[in-house]
Amino acid sequence: MLQQRYFVLVMDYLGLGETRSVQIGRGVQQGCCLSSILFNLYSKCLTKEALDGLGDFKVGGQIIQTVKYADDLVLIAKKEMVLQGMIDKLIETGRYCGMEMNVEKTKVMRV
């Protein structure tokens, strides 16, 4: 399901319109100019699907769930239980879509 949306988003983003079906594989070569575009599209769909309706941190009346920079993702929540729910759902959705969270590079910061 997510892969279908991902392909449609890529096609719409690049303005290519309708094309024949293609097999979606994994990865691009390191340094490829499409790498960041594809990652941003994929991560946007992934986080939107995983975090829909979750989160409790508001700025200017808007719920802020994530902050993204390059290939890093920050989840934001006021309560520890809410944050854990967001993490669990993101891991579950990521696994369904073939992505894994790198626990070695994961940190929790309490402010």
PDB file of N, CA and C in Angstrom:
ATOM      1  N   MET A   1       0.833  -1.195   0.000  1.00  0.00           N
ATOM      2  CA  MET A   1       0.000   0.000   0.000  1.00  0.00           C
ATOM      3  C   MET A   1       0.874   1.254   0.000  1.00  0.00           C
ATOM      4  N   LEU A   2       1.843   1.312   0.901  1.00  0.00           N
ATOM      5  CA  LEU A   2       2.706   2.482   0.974  1.00  0.00           C
ATOM      6  C   LEU A   2       3.559   2.588  -0.287  1.00  0.00           C
ATOM      7  N   GLN A   3       4.022   1.435  -0.818  1.00  0.00           N
ATOM      8  CA  GLN A   3       4.842   1.475  -2.020  1.00  0.00           C
ATOM      9  C   GLN A   3       4.059   2.051  -3.188  1.00  0.00           C
ATOM     10  N   GLN A   4       2.769   1.756  -3.285  1.00  0.00           N
ATOM     11  CA  GLN A   4       1.966   2.306  -4.362  1.00  0.00           C
ATOM     12  C   GLN A   4       1.882   3.820  -4.226  1.00  0.00           C
ATOM     13  N   ARG A   5       1.641   4.306  -3.031  1.00  0.00           N
ATOM     14  CA  ARG A   5       1.582   5.753  -2.812  1.00  0.00           C
ATOM     15  C   ARG A   5       2.926   6.392  -3.086  1.00  0.00           C
ATOM     16  N   TYR A   6       3.987   5.713  -2.688  1.00  0.00           N
ATOM     17  CA  TYR A   6       5.348   6.199  -2.871  1.00  0.00           C
ATOM     18  C   TYR A   6       5.618   6.402  -4.355  1.00  0.00           C
ATOM     19  N   PHE A   7       5.267   5.428  -5.168  1.00  0.00           N
ATOM     20  CA  PHE A   7       5.489   5.524  -6.604  1.00  0.00           C
ATOM     21  C   PHE A   7       4.674   6.668  -7.195  1.00  0.00           C
ATOM     22  N   VAL A   8       3.418   6.785  -6.791  1.00  0.00           N
ATOM     23  CA  VAL A   8       2.563   7.861  -7.298  1.00  0.00           C
ATOM     24  C   VAL A   8       3.131   9.212  -6.889  1.00  0.00           C
ATOM     25  N   LEU A   9       3.589   9.336  -5.644  1.00  0.00           N
ATOM     26  CA  LEU A   9       4.167  10.594  -5.194  1.00  0.00           C
ATOM     27  C   LEU A   9       5.422  10.943  -5.979  1.00  0.00           C
ATOM     28  N   VAL A  10       6.260   9.955  -6.248  1.00  0.00           N
ATOM     29  CA  VAL A  10       7.470  10.214  -7.017  1.00  0.00           C
ATOM     30  C   VAL A  10       7.101  10.683  -8.413  1.00  0.00           C
ATOM     31  N   MET A  11       6.152  10.019  -9.032  1.00  0.00           N
ATOM     32  CA  MET A  11       5.748  10.394 -10.384  1.00  0.00           C
ATOM     33  C   MET A  11       5.161  11.807 -10.397  1.00  0.00           C
ATOM     34  N   ASP A  12       4.298  12.107  -9.433  1.00  0.00           N
ATOM     35  CA  ASP A  12       3.704  13.437  -9.380  1.00  0.00           C
ATOM     36  C   ASP A  12       4.766  14.492  -9.096  1.00  0.00           C
ATOM     37  N   TYR A  13       5.686  14.189  -8.221  1.00  0.00           N
ATOM     38  CA  TYR A  13       6.725  15.142  -7.850  1.00  0.00           C
ATOM     39  C   TYR A  13       7.613  15.472  -9.048  1.00  0.00           C
ATOM     40  N   LEU A  14       7.910  14.459  -9.846  1.00  0.00           N
ATOM     41  CA  LEU A  14       8.783  14.674 -10.993  1.00  0.00           C
ATOM     42  C   LEU A  14       8.012  15.159 -12.215  1.00  0.00           C
ATOM     43  N   GLY A  15       6.675  15.197 -12.130  1.00  0.00           N
ATOM     44  CA  GLY A  15       5.861  15.700 -13.220  1.00  0.00           C
ATOM     45  C   GLY A  15       5.849  14.801 -14.440  1.00  0.00           C
ATOM     46  N   LEU A  16       5.981  13.496 -14.229  1.00  0.00           N
ATOM     47  CA  LEU A  16       6.052  12.569 -15.353  1.00  0.00           C
ATOM     48  C   LEU A  16       4.689  12.030 -15.766  1.00  0.00           C
ATOM     49  N   GLY A  17       3.674  12.248 -14.965  1.00  0.00           N
ATOM     50  CA  GLY A  17       2.333  11.769 -15.304  1.00  0.00           C
ATOM     51  C   GLY A  17       2.244  10.255 -15.309  1.00  0.00           C
ATOM     52  N   GLU A  18       1.364   9.715 -16.135  1.00  0.00           N
ATOM     53  CA  GLU A  18       1.140   8.275 -16.202  1.00  0.00           C
ATOM     54  C   GLU A  18       2.295   7.575 -16.910  1.00  0.00           C
ATOM     55  N   THR A  19       2.724   6.444 -16.360  1.00  0.00           N
ATOM     56  CA  THR A  19       3.752   5.620 -16.993  1.00  0.00           C
ATOM     57  C   THR A  19       3.357   4.161 -16.826  1.00  0.00           C
ATOM     58  N   ARG A  20       4.112   3.276 -17.456  1.00  0.00           N
ATOM     59  CA  ARG A  20       3.849   1.850 -17.286  1.00  0.00           C
ATOM     60  C   ARG A  20       4.277   1.434 -15.883  1.00  0.00           C
ATOM     61  N   SER A  21       3.817   0.283 -15.436  1.00  0.00           N
ATOM     62  CA  SER A  21       4.183  -0.224 -14.112  1.00  0.00           C
ATOM     63  C   SER A  21       5.666  -0.564 -14.067  1.00  0.00           C
ATOM     64  N   VAL A  22       6.271  -0.346 -12.895  1.00  0.00           N
ATOM     65  CA  VAL A  22       7.668  -0.713 -12.695  1.00  0.00           C
ATOM     66  C   VAL A  22       7.792  -1.458 -11.381  1.00  0.00           C
ATOM     67  N   GLN A  23       8.810  -2.298 -11.279  1.00  0.00           N
ATOM     68  CA  GLN A  23       9.088  -3.012 -10.041  1.00  0.00           C
ATOM     69  C   GLN A  23       9.851  -2.076  -9.114  1.00  0.00           C
ATOM     70  N   ILE A  24       9.376  -1.920  -7.889  1.00  0.00           N
ATOM     71  CA  ILE A  24      10.059  -1.069  -6.927  1.00  0.00           C
ATOM     72  C   ILE A  24      11.029  -1.923  -6.138  1.00  0.00           C
ATOM     73  N   GLY A  25      12.302  -1.568  -6.197  1.00  0.00           N
ATOM     74  CA  GLY A  25      13.333  -2.293  -5.464  1.00  0.00           C
ATOM     75  C   GLY A  25      13.796  -1.485  -4.269  1.00  0.00           C
ATOM     76  N   ARG A  26      14.961  -1.809  -3.777  1.00  0.00           N
ATOM     77  CA  ARG A  26      15.488  -1.110  -2.622  1.00  0.00           C
ATOM     78  C   ARG A  26      16.763  -0.378  -2.989  1.00  0.00           C
ATOM     79  N   GLY A  27      16.892   0.815  -2.479  1.00  0.00           N
ATOM     80  CA  GLY A  27      18.148   1.538  -2.527  1.00  0.00           C
ATOM     81  C   GLY A  27      18.489   2.218  -3.833  1.00  0.00           C
ATOM     82  N   VAL A  28      19.353   3.206  -3.709  1.00  0.00           N
ATOM     83  CA  VAL A  28      19.955   3.902  -4.842  1.00  0.00           C
ATOM     84  C   VAL A  28      21.448   3.971  -4.550  1.00  0.00           C
ATOM     85  N   GLN A  29      22.231   4.271  -5.556  1.00  0.00           N
ATOM     86  CA  GLN A  29      23.672   4.375  -5.351  1.00  0.00           C
ATOM     87  C   GLN A  29      23.994   5.545  -4.433  1.00  0.00           C
ATOM     88  N   GLN A  30      25.029   5.359  -3.629  1.00  0.00           N
ATOM     89  CA  GLN A  30      25.459   6.433  -2.734  1.00  0.00           C
ATOM     90  C   GLN A  30      25.806   7.666  -3.558  1.00  0.00           C
ATOM     91  N   GLY A  31      25.319   8.817  -3.136  1.00  0.00           N
ATOM     92  CA  GLY A  31      25.592  10.064  -3.826  1.00  0.00           C
ATOM     93  C   GLY A  31      24.627  10.383  -4.951  1.00  0.00           C
ATOM     94  N   CYS A  32      23.689   9.479  -5.222  1.00  0.00           N
ATOM     95  CA  CYS A  32      22.715   9.724  -6.290  1.00  0.00           C
ATOM     96  C   CYS A  32      21.863  10.939  -5.924  1.00  0.00           C
ATOM     97  N   CYS A  33      21.630  11.822  -6.897  1.00  0.00           N
ATOM     98  CA  CYS A  33      20.868  13.044  -6.623  1.00  0.00           C
ATOM     99  C   CYS A  33      19.412  12.748  -6.257  1.00  0.00           C
ATOM    100  N   LEU A  34      18.896  11.587  -6.630  1.00  0.00           N
ATOM    101  CA  LEU A  34      17.521  11.228  -6.273  1.00  0.00           C
ATOM    102  C   LEU A  34      17.400  10.702  -4.851  1.00  0.00           C
ATOM    103  N   SER A  35      18.518  10.346  -4.235  1.00  0.00           N
ATOM    104  CA  SER A  35      18.494   9.715  -2.919  1.00  0.00           C
ATOM    105  C   SER A  35      17.714  10.528  -1.890  1.00  0.00           C
ATOM    106  N   SER A  36      18.025  11.798  -1.752  1.00  0.00           N
ATOM    107  CA  SER A  36      17.345  12.618  -0.733  1.00  0.00           C
ATOM    108  C   SER A  36      15.877  12.840  -1.075  1.00  0.00           C
ATOM    109  N   ILE A  37      15.565  12.989  -2.360  1.00  0.00           N
ATOM    110  CA  ILE A  37      14.163  13.175  -2.767  1.00  0.00           C
ATOM    111  C   ILE A  37      13.356  11.932  -2.446  1.00  0.00           C
ATOM    112  N   LEU A  38      13.878  10.769  -2.828  1.00  0.00           N
ATOM    113  CA  LEU A  38      13.167   9.519  -2.573  1.00  0.00           C
ATOM    114  C   LEU A  38      13.017   9.258  -1.085  1.00  0.00           C
ATOM    115  N   PHE A  39      14.091   9.517  -0.323  1.00  0.00           N
ATOM    116  CA  PHE A  39      14.010   9.310   1.124  1.00  0.00           C
ATOM    117  C   PHE A  39      12.964  10.228   1.748  1.00  0.00           C
ATOM    118  N   ASN A  40      12.947  11.493   1.368  1.00  0.00           N
ATOM    119  CA  ASN A  40      11.976  12.440   1.928  1.00  0.00           C
ATOM    120  C   ASN A  40      10.543  12.054   1.592  1.00  0.00           C
ATOM    121  N   LEU A  41      10.297  11.626   0.371  1.00  0.00           N
ATOM    122  CA  LEU A  41       8.952  11.184  -0.007  1.00  0.00           C
ATOM    123  C   LEU A  41       8.542   9.951   0.784  1.00  0.00           C
ATOM    124  N   TYR A  42       9.441   8.993   0.875  1.00  0.00           N
ATOM    125  CA  TYR A  42       9.153   7.744   1.578  1.00  0.00           C
ATOM    126  C   TYR A  42       8.933   8.005   3.064  1.00  0.00           C
ATOM    127  N   SER A  43       9.823   8.798   3.667  1.00  0.00           N
ATOM    128  CA  SER A  43       9.697   9.050   5.102  1.00  0.00           C
ATOM    129  C   SER A  43       8.455   9.878   5.422  1.00  0.00           C
ATOM    130  N   LYS A  44       8.068  10.764   4.520  1.00  0.00           N
ATOM    131  CA  LYS A  44       6.848  11.547   4.747  1.00  0.00           C
ATOM    132  C   LYS A  44       5.624  10.636   4.773  1.00  0.00           C
ATOM    133  N   CYS A  45       5.541   9.725   3.816  1.00  0.00           N
ATOM    134  CA  CYS A  45       4.423   8.773   3.789  1.00  0.00           C
ATOM    135  C   CYS A  45       4.458   7.871   5.012  1.00  0.00           C
ATOM    136  N   LEU A  46       5.639   7.393   5.360  1.00  0.00           N
ATOM    137  CA  LEU A  46       5.791   6.487   6.498  1.00  0.00           C
ATOM    138  C   LEU A  46       5.369   7.159   7.792  1.00  0.00           C
ATOM    139  N   THR A  47       5.880   8.362   8.062  1.00  0.00           N
ATOM    140  CA  THR A  47       5.554   9.029   9.318  1.00  0.00           C
ATOM    141  C   THR A  47       4.094   9.469   9.348  1.00  0.00           C
ATOM    142  N   LYS A  48       3.567   9.891   8.205  1.00  0.00           N
ATOM    143  CA  LYS A  48       2.159  10.290   8.174  1.00  0.00           C
ATOM    144  C   LYS A  48       1.252   9.109   8.516  1.00  0.00           C
ATOM    145  N   GLU A  49       1.546   7.957   7.920  1.00  0.00           N
ATOM    146  CA  GLU A  49       0.735   6.766   8.183  1.00  0.00           C
ATOM    147  C   GLU A  49       0.918   6.273   9.612  1.00  0.00           C
ATOM    148  N   ALA A  50       2.157   6.278  10.097  1.00  0.00           N
ATOM    149  CA  ALA A  50       2.451   5.747  11.425  1.00  0.00           C
ATOM    150  C   ALA A  50       1.948   6.649  12.546  1.00  0.00           C
ATOM    151  N   LEU A  51       2.034   7.957  12.367  1.00  0.00           N
ATOM    152  CA  LEU A  51       1.775   8.881  13.474  1.00  0.00           C
ATOM    153  C   LEU A  51       0.426   9.596  13.381  1.00  0.00           C
ATOM    154  N   ASP A  52      -0.388   9.207  12.423  1.00  0.00           N
ATOM    155  CA  ASP A  52      -1.695   9.853  12.255  1.00  0.00           C
ATOM    156  C   ASP A  52      -2.506   9.772  13.552  1.00  0.00           C
ATOM    157  N   GLY A  53      -2.888  10.924  14.072  1.00  0.00           N
ATOM    158  CA  GLY A  53      -3.695  10.985  15.293  1.00  0.00           C
ATOM    159  C   GLY A  53      -2.899  10.906  16.579  1.00  0.00           C
ATOM    160  N   LEU A  54      -1.585  10.755  16.496  1.00  0.00           N
ATOM    161  CA  LEU A  54      -0.748  10.676  17.692  1.00  0.00           C
ATOM    162  C   LEU A  54      -0.035  11.998  17.920  1.00  0.00           C
ATOM    163  N   GLY A  55       0.464  12.202  19.126  1.00  0.00           N
ATOM    164  CA  GLY A  55       1.234  13.400  19.449  1.00  0.00           C
ATOM    165  C   GLY A  55       0.448  14.341  20.349  1.00  0.00           C
ATOM    166  N   ASP A  56       1.200  15.063  21.204  1.00  0.00           N
ATOM    167  CA  ASP A  56       0.560  15.979  22.147  1.00  0.00           C
ATOM    168  C   ASP A  56       1.341  17.286  22.313  1.00  0.00           C
ATOM    169  N   PHE A  57       2.310  17.547  21.445  1.00  0.00           N
ATOM    170  CA  PHE A  57       3.137  18.741  21.551  1.00  0.00           C
ATOM    171  C   PHE A  57       2.622  19.782  20.563  1.00  0.00           C
ATOM    172  N   LYS A  58       2.159  20.926  21.085  1.00  0.00           N
ATOM    173  CA  LYS A  58       1.575  21.956  20.228  1.00  0.00           C
ATOM    174  C   LYS A  58       2.440  23.203  20.186  1.00  0.00           C
ATOM    175  N   VAL A  59       2.523  23.777  18.984  1.00  0.00           N
ATOM    176  CA  VAL A  59       3.167  25.073  18.774  1.00  0.00           C
ATOM    177  C   VAL A  59       2.197  25.890  17.939  1.00  0.00           C
ATOM    178  N   GLY A  60       1.745  27.013  18.482  1.00  0.00           N
ATOM    179  CA  GLY A  60       0.799  27.860  17.765  1.00  0.00           C
ATOM    180  C   GLY A  60      -0.494  27.146  17.413  1.00  0.00           C
ATOM    181  N   GLY A  61      -0.932  26.227  18.276  1.00  0.00           N
ATOM    182  CA  GLY A  61      -2.175  25.504  18.047  1.00  0.00           C
ATOM    183  C   GLY A  61      -2.043  24.288  17.137  1.00  0.00           C
ATOM    184  N   GLN A  62      -0.868  24.086  16.536  1.00  0.00           N
ATOM    185  CA  GLN A  62      -0.625  22.935  15.644  1.00  0.00           C
ATOM    186  C   GLN A  62       0.132  21.852  16.405  1.00  0.00           C
ATOM    187  N   ILE A  63      -0.275  20.604  16.230  1.00  0.00           N
ATOM    188  CA  ILE A  63       0.468  19.487  16.826  1.00  0.00           C
ATOM    189  C   ILE A  63       1.704  19.226  15.973  1.00  0.00           C
ATOM    190  N   ILE A  64       2.855  19.256  16.629  1.00  0.00           N
ATOM    191  CA  ILE A  64       4.128  18.959  15.972  1.00  0.00           C
ATOM    192  C   ILE A  64       4.547  17.569  16.432  1.00  0.00           C
ATOM    193  N   GLN A  65       4.689  16.652  15.483  1.00  0.00           N
ATOM    194  CA  GLN A  65       5.062  15.281  15.816  1.00  0.00           C
ATOM    195  C   GLN A  65       6.528  15.007  15.520  1.00  0.00           C
ATOM    196  N   THR A  66       7.036  15.616  14.446  1.00  0.00           N
ATOM    197  CA  THR A  66       8.390  15.299  14.006  1.00  0.00           C
ATOM    198  C   THR A  66       9.152  16.543  13.571  1.00  0.00           C
ATOM    199  N   VAL A  67      10.462  16.419  13.640  1.00  0.00           N
ATOM    200  CA  VAL A  67      11.384  17.357  13.026  1.00  0.00           C
ATOM    201  C   VAL A  67      12.339  16.478  12.228  1.00  0.00           C
ATOM    202  N   LYS A  68      12.569  16.824  10.962  1.00  0.00           N
ATOM    203  CA  LYS A  68      13.426  16.006  10.103  1.00  0.00           C
ATOM    204  C   LYS A  68      14.575  16.853   9.576  1.00  0.00           C
ATOM    205  N   TYR A  69      15.748  16.219   9.492  1.00  0.00           N
ATOM    206  CA  TYR A  69      16.906  16.851   8.868  1.00  0.00           C
ATOM    207  C   TYR A  69      17.709  15.751   8.181  1.00  0.00           C
ATOM    208  N   ALA A  70      17.887  15.878   6.891  1.00  0.00           N
ATOM    209  CA  ALA A  70      18.580  14.871   6.073  1.00  0.00           C
ATOM    210  C   ALA A  70      17.907  13.516   6.301  1.00  0.00           C
ATOM    211  N   ASP A  71      18.632  12.541   6.846  1.00  0.00           N
ATOM    212  CA  ASP A  71      18.019  11.237   7.094  1.00  0.00           C
ATOM    213  C   ASP A  71      17.764  11.004   8.579  1.00  0.00           C
ATOM    214  N   ASP A  72      17.710  12.079   9.355  1.00  0.00           N
ATOM    215  CA  ASP A  72      17.416  11.988  10.788  1.00  0.00           C
ATOM    216  C   ASP A  72      15.962  12.370  11.045  1.00  0.00           C
ATOM    217  N   LEU A  73      15.377  11.720  12.028  1.00  0.00           N
ATOM    218  CA  LEU A  73      13.988  11.974  12.405  1.00  0.00           C
ATOM    219  C   LEU A  73      13.914  12.151  13.914  1.00  0.00           C
ATOM    220  N   VAL A  74      13.285  13.239  14.354  1.00  0.00           N
ATOM    221  CA  VAL A  74      13.081  13.500  15.777  1.00  0.00           C
ATOM    222  C   VAL A  74      11.595  13.420  16.049  1.00  0.00           C
ATOM    223  N   LEU A  75      11.208  12.586  17.015  1.00  0.00           N
ATOM    224  CA  LEU A  75       9.819  12.525  17.463  1.00  0.00           C
ATOM    225  C   LEU A  75       9.697  13.411  18.687  1.00  0.00           C
ATOM    226  N   ILE A  76       8.605  14.184  18.773  1.00  0.00           N
ATOM    227  CA  ILE A  76       8.417  15.140  19.865  1.00  0.00           C
ATOM    228  C   ILE A  76       7.109  14.846  20.579  1.00  0.00           C
ATOM    229  N   ALA A  77       7.167  14.783  21.908  1.00  0.00           N
ATOM    230  CA  ALA A  77       5.961  14.588  22.717  1.00  0.00           C
ATOM    231  C   ALA A  77       6.192  15.181  24.100  1.00  0.00           C
ATOM    232  N   LYS A  78       5.108  15.587  24.744  1.00  0.00           N
ATOM    233  CA  LYS A  78       5.200  16.117  26.108  1.00  0.00           C
ATOM    234  C   LYS A  78       5.315  14.994  27.137  1.00  0.00           C
ATOM    235  N   LYS A  79       4.588  13.902  26.882  1.00  0.00           N
ATOM    236  CA  LYS A  79       4.533  12.808  27.854  1.00  0.00           C
ATOM    237  C   LYS A  79       5.285  11.593  27.340  1.00  0.00           C
ATOM    238  N   GLU A  80       5.984  10.936  28.265  1.00  0.00           N
ATOM    239  CA  GLU A  80       6.780   9.755  27.920  1.00  0.00           C
ATOM    240  C   GLU A  80       5.925   8.655  27.294  1.00  0.00           C
ATOM    241  N   MET A  81       4.734   8.446  27.820  1.00  0.00           N
ATOM    242  CA  MET A  81       3.840   7.401  27.297  1.00  0.00           C
ATOM    243  C   MET A  81       3.427   7.700  25.853  1.00  0.00           C
ATOM    244  N   VAL A  82       3.190   8.962  25.548  1.00  0.00           N
ATOM    245  CA  VAL A  82       2.817   9.363  24.186  1.00  0.00           C
ATOM    246  C   VAL A  82       3.992   9.109  23.249  1.00  0.00           C
ATOM    247  N   LEU A  83       5.198   9.492  23.678  1.00  0.00           N
ATOM    248  CA  LEU A  83       6.396   9.274  22.873  1.00  0.00           C
ATOM    249  C   LEU A  83       6.611   7.786  22.612  1.00  0.00           C
ATOM    250  N   GLN A  84       6.453   6.958  23.646  1.00  0.00           N
ATOM    251  CA  GLN A  84       6.633   5.514  23.472  1.00  0.00           C
ATOM    252  C   GLN A  84       5.620   4.949  22.484  1.00  0.00           C
ATOM    253  N   GLY A  85       4.387   5.439  22.544  1.00  0.00           N
ATOM    254  CA  GLY A  85       3.365   5.008  21.589  1.00  0.00           C
ATOM    255  C   GLY A  85       3.734   5.388  20.164  1.00  0.00           C
ATOM    256  N   MET A  86       4.287   6.576  20.005  1.00  0.00           N
ATOM    257  CA  MET A  86       4.719   7.038  18.678  1.00  0.00           C
ATOM    258  C   MET A  86       5.866   6.170  18.157  1.00  0.00           C
ATOM    259  N   ILE A  87       6.817   5.862  19.025  1.00  0.00           N
ATOM    260  CA  ILE A  87       7.955   5.027  18.636  1.00  0.00           C
ATOM    261  C   ILE A  87       7.476   3.636  18.228  1.00  0.00           C
ATOM    262  N   ASP A  88       6.608   3.047  19.055  1.00  0.00           N
ATOM    263  CA  ASP A  88       6.091   1.704  18.769  1.00  0.00           C
ATOM    264  C   ASP A  88       5.377   1.660  17.427  1.00  0.00           C
ATOM    265  N   LYS A  89       4.540   2.645  17.174  1.00  0.00           N
ATOM    266  CA  LYS A  89       3.780   2.686  15.931  1.00  0.00           C
ATOM    267  C   LYS A  89       4.701   2.916  14.728  1.00  0.00           C
ATOM    268  N   LEU A  90       5.711   3.759  14.889  1.00  0.00           N
ATOM    269  CA  LEU A  90       6.662   4.012  13.807  1.00  0.00           C
ATOM    270  C   LEU A  90       7.462   2.742  13.486  1.00  0.00           C
ATOM    271  N   ILE A  91       7.888   2.015  14.515  1.00  0.00           N
ATOM    272  CA  ILE A  91       8.611   0.756  14.305  1.00  0.00           C
ATOM    273  C   ILE A  91       7.721  -0.255  13.591  1.00  0.00           C
ATOM    274  N   GLU A  92       6.481  -0.376  14.046  1.00  0.00           N
ATOM    275  CA  GLU A  92       5.540  -1.321  13.441  1.00  0.00           C
ATOM    276  C   GLU A  92       5.293  -0.993  11.962  1.00  0.00           C
ATOM    277  N   THR A  93       5.020   0.254  11.672  1.00  0.00           N
ATOM    278  CA  THR A  93       4.764   0.673  10.290  1.00  0.00           C
ATOM    279  C   THR A  93       6.029   0.544   9.446  1.00  0.00           C
ATOM    280  N   GLY A  94       7.168   0.899  10.011  1.00  0.00           N
ATOM    281  CA  GLY A  94       8.438   0.779   9.294  1.00  0.00           C
ATOM    282  C   GLY A  94       8.739  -0.658   8.922  1.00  0.00           C
ATOM    283  N   ARG A  95       8.535  -1.577   9.835  1.00  0.00           N
ATOM    284  CA  ARG A  95       8.772  -3.002   9.545  1.00  0.00           C
ATOM    285  C   ARG A  95       7.844  -3.489   8.435  1.00  0.00           C
ATOM    286  N   TYR A  96       6.597  -3.047   8.490  1.00  0.00           N
ATOM    287  CA  TYR A  96       5.634  -3.421   7.456  1.00  0.00           C
ATOM    288  C   TYR A  96       6.113  -2.948   6.081  1.00  0.00           C
ATOM    289  N   CYS A  97       6.778  -1.807   6.062  1.00  0.00           N
ATOM    290  CA  CYS A  97       7.258  -1.217   4.803  1.00  0.00           C
ATOM    291  C   CYS A  97       8.698  -1.597   4.484  1.00  0.00           C
ATOM    292  N   GLY A  98       9.288  -2.477   5.288  1.00  0.00           N
ATOM    293  CA  GLY A  98      10.640  -2.950   5.001  1.00  0.00           C
ATOM    294  C   GLY A  98      11.750  -2.077   5.547  1.00  0.00           C
ATOM    295  N   MET A  99      11.447  -1.227   6.532  1.00  0.00           N
ATOM    296  CA  MET A  99      12.485  -0.373   7.124  1.00  0.00           C
ATOM    297  C   MET A  99      12.699  -0.783   8.575  1.00  0.00           C
ATOM    298  N   GLU A 100      13.915  -0.624   9.052  1.00  0.00           N
ATOM    299  CA  GLU A 100      14.258  -0.925  10.438  1.00  0.00           C
ATOM    300  C   GLU A 100      14.816   0.319  11.112  1.00  0.00           C
ATOM    301  N   MET A 101      14.504   0.493  12.392  1.00  0.00           N
ATOM    302  CA  MET A 101      15.076   1.598  13.152  1.00  0.00           C
ATOM    303  C   MET A 101      16.423   1.144  13.698  1.00  0.00           C
ATOM    304  N   ASN A 102      17.448   1.970  13.543  1.00  0.00           N
ATOM    305  CA  ASN A 102      18.769   1.657  14.058  1.00  0.00           C
ATOM    306  C   ASN A 102      18.813   2.049  15.535  1.00  0.00           C
ATOM    307  N   VAL A 103      18.632   1.054  16.413  1.00  0.00           N
ATOM    308  CA  VAL A 103      18.567   1.299  17.854  1.00  0.00           C
ATOM    309  C   VAL A 103      19.892   1.846  18.376  1.00  0.00           C
ATOM    310  N   GLU A 104      20.994   1.443  17.757  1.00  0.00           N
ATOM    311  CA  GLU A 104      22.312   1.921  18.185  1.00  0.00           C
ATOM    312  C   GLU A 104      22.461   3.437  18.024  1.00  0.00           C
ATOM    313  N   LYS A 105      21.745   3.996  17.041  1.00  0.00           N
ATOM    314  CA  LYS A 105      21.840   5.433  16.789  1.00  0.00           C
ATOM    315  C   LYS A 105      20.643   6.210  17.356  1.00  0.00           C
ATOM    316  N   THR A 106      19.813   5.540  18.167  1.00  0.00           N
ATOM    317  CA  THR A 106      18.605   6.168  18.702  1.00  0.00           C
ATOM    318  C   THR A 106      18.888   6.704  20.114  1.00  0.00           C
ATOM    319  N   LYS A 107      18.459   7.920  20.355  1.00  0.00           N
ATOM    320  CA  LYS A 107      18.649   8.565  21.666  1.00  0.00           C
ATOM    321  C   LYS A 107      17.323   9.160  22.129  1.00  0.00           C
ATOM    322  N   VAL A 108      17.141   9.257  23.433  1.00  0.00           N
ATOM    323  CA  VAL A 108      15.984   9.935  24.011  1.00  0.00           C
ATOM    324  C   VAL A 108      16.515  11.096  24.830  1.00  0.00           C
ATOM    325  N   MET A 109      15.931  12.278  24.638  1.00  0.00           N
ATOM    326  CA  MET A 109      16.359  13.465  25.360  1.00  0.00           C
ATOM    327  C   MET A 109      15.148  14.062  26.068  1.00  0.00           C
ATOM    328  N   ARG A 110      15.289  14.290  27.340  1.00  0.00           N
ATOM    329  CA  ARG A 110      14.225  14.910  28.120  1.00  0.00           C
ATOM    330  C   ARG A 110      14.613  16.356  28.413  1.00  0.00           C
ATOM    331  N   VAL A 111      13.715  17.279  28.030  1.00  0.00           N
ATOM    332  CA  VAL A 111      14.006  18.704  28.215  1.00  0.00           C
ATOM    333  C   VAL A 111      13.056  19.282  29.237  1.00  0.00           C
TER     334      VAL A 111
END
